[in-house]
Amino acid sequence: EIHTRMVDKGFWGQTVQRNSAEALMLMVTELAEACEGFRHGDPPSDKIPEFTSSEEELADTIIRIMDFGAGTGLRVAEALVRKMQYNQTRPAKHGKEF
C-alpha cells in the first residue's frame, strides 16, 4: 500500500528511476527531523496534531524504508521478522557498551 501510494504520487514510474543514495539520505533526513522534534520538546505535529512531531517523523522514516524496499524488490518486511527472531537468541546488549 505504501509503495502504491508513492507510485501514485509520482515518486516512481516508468520515467522516474530512483537513485538509491538519494532515497537512503531521505530516510536519514526523516530521522534528523525526528531528532529536531525531540530537541524542541516534541511538540504536536503540524500535519497530524494528535501525534508528536517525533512520532510523525519516525512514521515518515518507516514509510520511506518500506517504499524503497518494495520499489527495489528488497524483502525488508521479511528481513525484519527474521532479524527479530535472531535477536531473541542474542545475549543482553550482545557486547554493546553504549
Backbone as numpy.savetxt, mean C-alpha at the origin, in Angstrom:
# Nx Ny Nz CAx CAy CAz Cx Cy Cz
-10.80 -5.84 -7.65 -11.62 -4.64 -7.65 -10.75 -3.38 -7.65
-9.70 -3.38 -6.83 -8.80 -2.23 -6.79 -8.19 -1.97 -8.15
-7.65 -3.02 -8.75 -6.98 -2.84 -10.04 -7.97 -2.42 -11.12
-9.16 -3.01 -11.11 -10.18 -2.63 -12.09 -10.50 -1.15 -11.99
-10.64 -0.66 -10.77 -10.93 0.77 -10.58 -9.78 1.63 -11.10
-8.54 1.21 -10.82 -7.38 2.00 -11.28 -7.30 2.01 -12.81
-7.65 0.90 -13.43 -7.71 0.85 -14.89 -8.78 1.82 -15.38
-9.96 1.76 -14.76 -11.07 2.66 -15.15 -10.69 4.13 -15.00
-9.83 4.44 -14.03 -9.42 5.83 -13.79 -8.23 6.25 -14.65
-7.77 5.35 -15.52 -6.74 5.72 -16.48 -5.30 5.49 -16.05
-5.10 4.83 -14.91 -3.73 4.58 -14.47 -3.07 3.44 -15.22
-3.87 2.60 -15.85 -3.38 1.48 -16.66 -4.15 1.51 -17.98
-3.68 0.79 -18.92 -4.41 0.68 -20.18 -3.49 0.30 -21.31
-4.07 0.22 -22.47 -3.31 -0.21 -23.64 -2.22 0.77 -23.99
-2.44 2.04 -23.72 -1.44 3.04 -24.07 -0.61 3.47 -22.87
-0.96 2.98 -21.67 -0.25 3.38 -20.46 0.57 2.19 -19.95
1.85 2.36 -19.91 2.73 1.33 -19.37 3.27 1.84 -18.04
3.00 1.13 -16.96 3.44 1.59 -15.65 4.94 1.39 -15.50
5.59 2.39 -14.99 7.01 2.32 -14.66 7.09 1.75 -13.24
7.77 0.62 -13.08 7.81 -0.04 -11.77 8.44 0.84 -10.69
9.51 1.52 -11.02 10.17 2.38 -10.02 9.23 3.50 -9.59
8.54 4.09 -10.54 7.60 5.16 -10.20 6.48 4.62 -9.32
5.94 3.46 -9.67 4.86 2.87 -8.88 5.31 2.58 -7.45
6.53 2.06 -7.30 7.06 1.78 -5.96 7.26 3.06 -5.16
7.74 4.10 -5.81 7.94 5.36 -5.10 6.61 6.00 -4.70
5.56 5.78 -5.49 4.24 6.27 -5.09 3.76 5.55 -3.83
4.14 4.28 -3.67 3.82 3.56 -2.43 4.56 4.20 -1.25
5.83 4.50 -1.47 6.64 5.16 -0.44 6.04 6.51 -0.08
5.58 7.23 -1.08 4.97 8.54 -0.85 3.76 8.44 0.06
2.95 7.41 -0.15 1.77 7.24 0.73 2.21 6.99 2.17
3.28 6.22 2.36 3.79 5.99 3.72 4.31 7.29 4.32
4.99 8.10 3.50 5.48 9.39 3.98 4.31 10.29 4.39
3.22 10.23 3.64 2.05 11.02 3.99 1.43 10.53 5.30
1.45 9.23 5.55 0.98 8.69 6.83 1.87 9.20 7.96
3.16 9.24 7.74 4.11 9.76 8.73 3.80 11.22 9.04
3.53 12.00 8.02 3.20 13.41 8.21 1.92 13.55 9.04
0.96 12.67 8.80 -0.25 12.69 9.61 0.06 12.50 11.08
0.90 11.52 11.39 1.29 11.29 12.78 2.05 12.49 13.34
2.92 13.08 12.53 3.71 14.23 12.98 2.83 15.42 13.35
1.65 15.48 12.72 0.75 16.62 12.96 -0.44 16.23 13.84
-0.25 15.22 14.67 -1.30 14.85 15.62 -2.38 13.94 15.07
-2.19 13.43 13.86 -3.12 12.51 13.20 -4.56 13.06 13.17
-4.74 14.21 12.53 -6.08 14.81 12.46 -7.00 13.98 11.56
-8.28 14.28 11.58 -9.20 13.60 10.67 -8.78 13.83 9.21
-9.03 12.84 8.41 -8.76 12.95 6.98 -9.63 14.04 6.36
-9.07 14.75 5.40 -9.86 15.75 4.66 -10.90 15.08 3.76
-10.59 13.89 3.28 -11.46 13.22 2.31 -12.47 12.27 2.95
-12.04 11.57 4.02 -12.92 10.65 4.73 -12.78 10.95 6.23
-13.48 11.98 6.70 -13.25 12.50 8.06 -13.57 11.54 9.19
-14.24 10.43 8.90 -14.50 9.46 9.96 -13.24 8.62 10.26
-12.17 8.85 9.47 -10.88 8.19 9.67 -9.80 9.25 9.85
-8.71 8.85 10.50 -7.60 9.79 10.66 -6.80 9.86 9.36
-5.98 10.89 9.28 -5.16 11.04 8.08 -4.22 9.85 7.91
-3.66 9.32 9.00 -2.76 8.17 8.86 -3.52 6.93 8.40
-4.74 6.74 8.87 -5.54 5.60 8.41 -5.79 5.70 6.90
-6.13 6.89 6.45 -6.37 7.09 5.02 -5.12 6.80 4.20
-3.98 7.32 4.64 -2.74 7.16 3.87 -2.25 5.72 3.89
-2.43 5.02 5.01 -2.06 3.60 5.04 -2.97 2.81 4.11
-4.25 3.17 4.05 -5.17 2.53 3.10 -4.71 2.81 1.67
-4.30 4.04 1.39 -3.80 4.38 0.06 -2.57 3.54 -0.29
-1.72 3.29 0.70 -0.53 2.46 0.46 -0.94 1.06 0.04
-1.89 0.49 0.77 -2.35 -0.87 0.44 -3.00 -0.88 -0.94
-3.78 0.14 -1.25 -4.40 0.23 -2.57 -3.33 0.23 -3.65
-2.31 1.04 -3.49 -1.24 1.10 -4.51 -0.51 -0.23 -4.63
-0.25 -0.88 -3.49 0.46 -2.17 -3.52 -0.39 -3.22 -4.23
-1.66 -3.31 -3.86 -2.52 -4.33 -4.46 -2.77 -4.06 -5.93
-2.89 -2.80 -6.31 -3.06 -2.44 -7.71 -1.82 -2.84 -8.51
-0.66 -2.49 -8.00 0.57 -2.82 -8.70 0.73 -4.34 -8.85
0.44 -5.06 -7.77 0.53 -6.51 -7.84 -0.38 -7.09 -8.90
-1.64 -6.67 -8.91 -2.59 -7.19 -9.89 -2.21 -6.78 -11.30
-1.74 -5.56 -11.46 -1.41 -5.06 -12.79 -0.16 -5.67 -13.38
0.71 -6.19 -12.54 1.96 -6.76 -13.03 2.00 -8.28 -12.89
0.92 -8.86 -12.41 0.85 -10.31 -12.28 1.57 -10.87 -11.05
1.91 -9.99 -10.12 2.53 -10.46 -8.88 1.46 -11.00 -7.94
1.76 -12.07 -7.24 0.79 -12.71 -6.35 0.94 -12.17 -4.93
0.71 -10.89 -4.77 0.93 -10.21 -3.49 0.02 -10.77 -2.40
-1.26 -10.92 -2.69 -2.19 -11.43 -1.67 -1.79 -12.82 -1.21
-1.46 -13.68 -2.16 -1.05 -15.04 -1.81 0.26 -15.04 -1.03
1.18 -14.19 -1.42 2.46 -14.09 -0.71 2.24 -13.58 0.71
1.31 -12.67 0.88 1.00 -12.15 2.21 0.52 -13.27 3.12
-0.41 -14.07 2.64 -0.94 -15.19 3.43 0.18 -16.15 3.80
1.00 -16.50 2.81 2.08 -17.46 3.05 3.13 -16.88 4.00
3.44 -15.60 3.88 4.43 -14.97 4.75 3.92 -14.93 6.20
2.63 -14.69 6.38 2.07 -14.72 7.73 2.18 -16.12 8.33
1.96 -17.14 7.51 2.12 -18.52 7.98 3.57 -18.78 8.38
4.49 -18.35 7.55 5.91 -18.52 7.85 6.29 -17.78 9.14
5.83 -16.55 9.28 6.17 -15.75 10.46 5.70 -16.40 11.76
4.65 -17.20 11.69 4.19 -17.92 12.88 5.27 -18.86 13.41
6.17 -19.31 12.55 7.21 -20.27 12.95 8.45 -19.59 13.49
8.52 -18.29 13.42 9.73 -17.56 13.81 9.69 -17.20 15.29
10.86 -17.10 15.92 10.88 -16.70 17.33 10.55 -15.21 17.47
10.29 -14.78 18.70 9.98 -13.38 18.97 11.10 -12.49 18.42
10.70 -11.50 17.69 11.58 -10.52 17.05 12.59 -11.15 16.10
12.66 -12.46 16.00 13.56 -13.21 15.12 14.90 -12.52 14.87
15.56 -12.15 15.98 16.90 -11.59 15.90 16.98 -10.10 15.72
15.84 -9.44 15.57 15.85 -7.98 15.37 15.98 -7.29 16.72
16.80 -6.27 16.78 17.02 -5.53 18.03 16.73 -4.05 17.85
15.58 -3.72 17.33 15.23 -2.31 17.17 13.87 -2.05 17.73
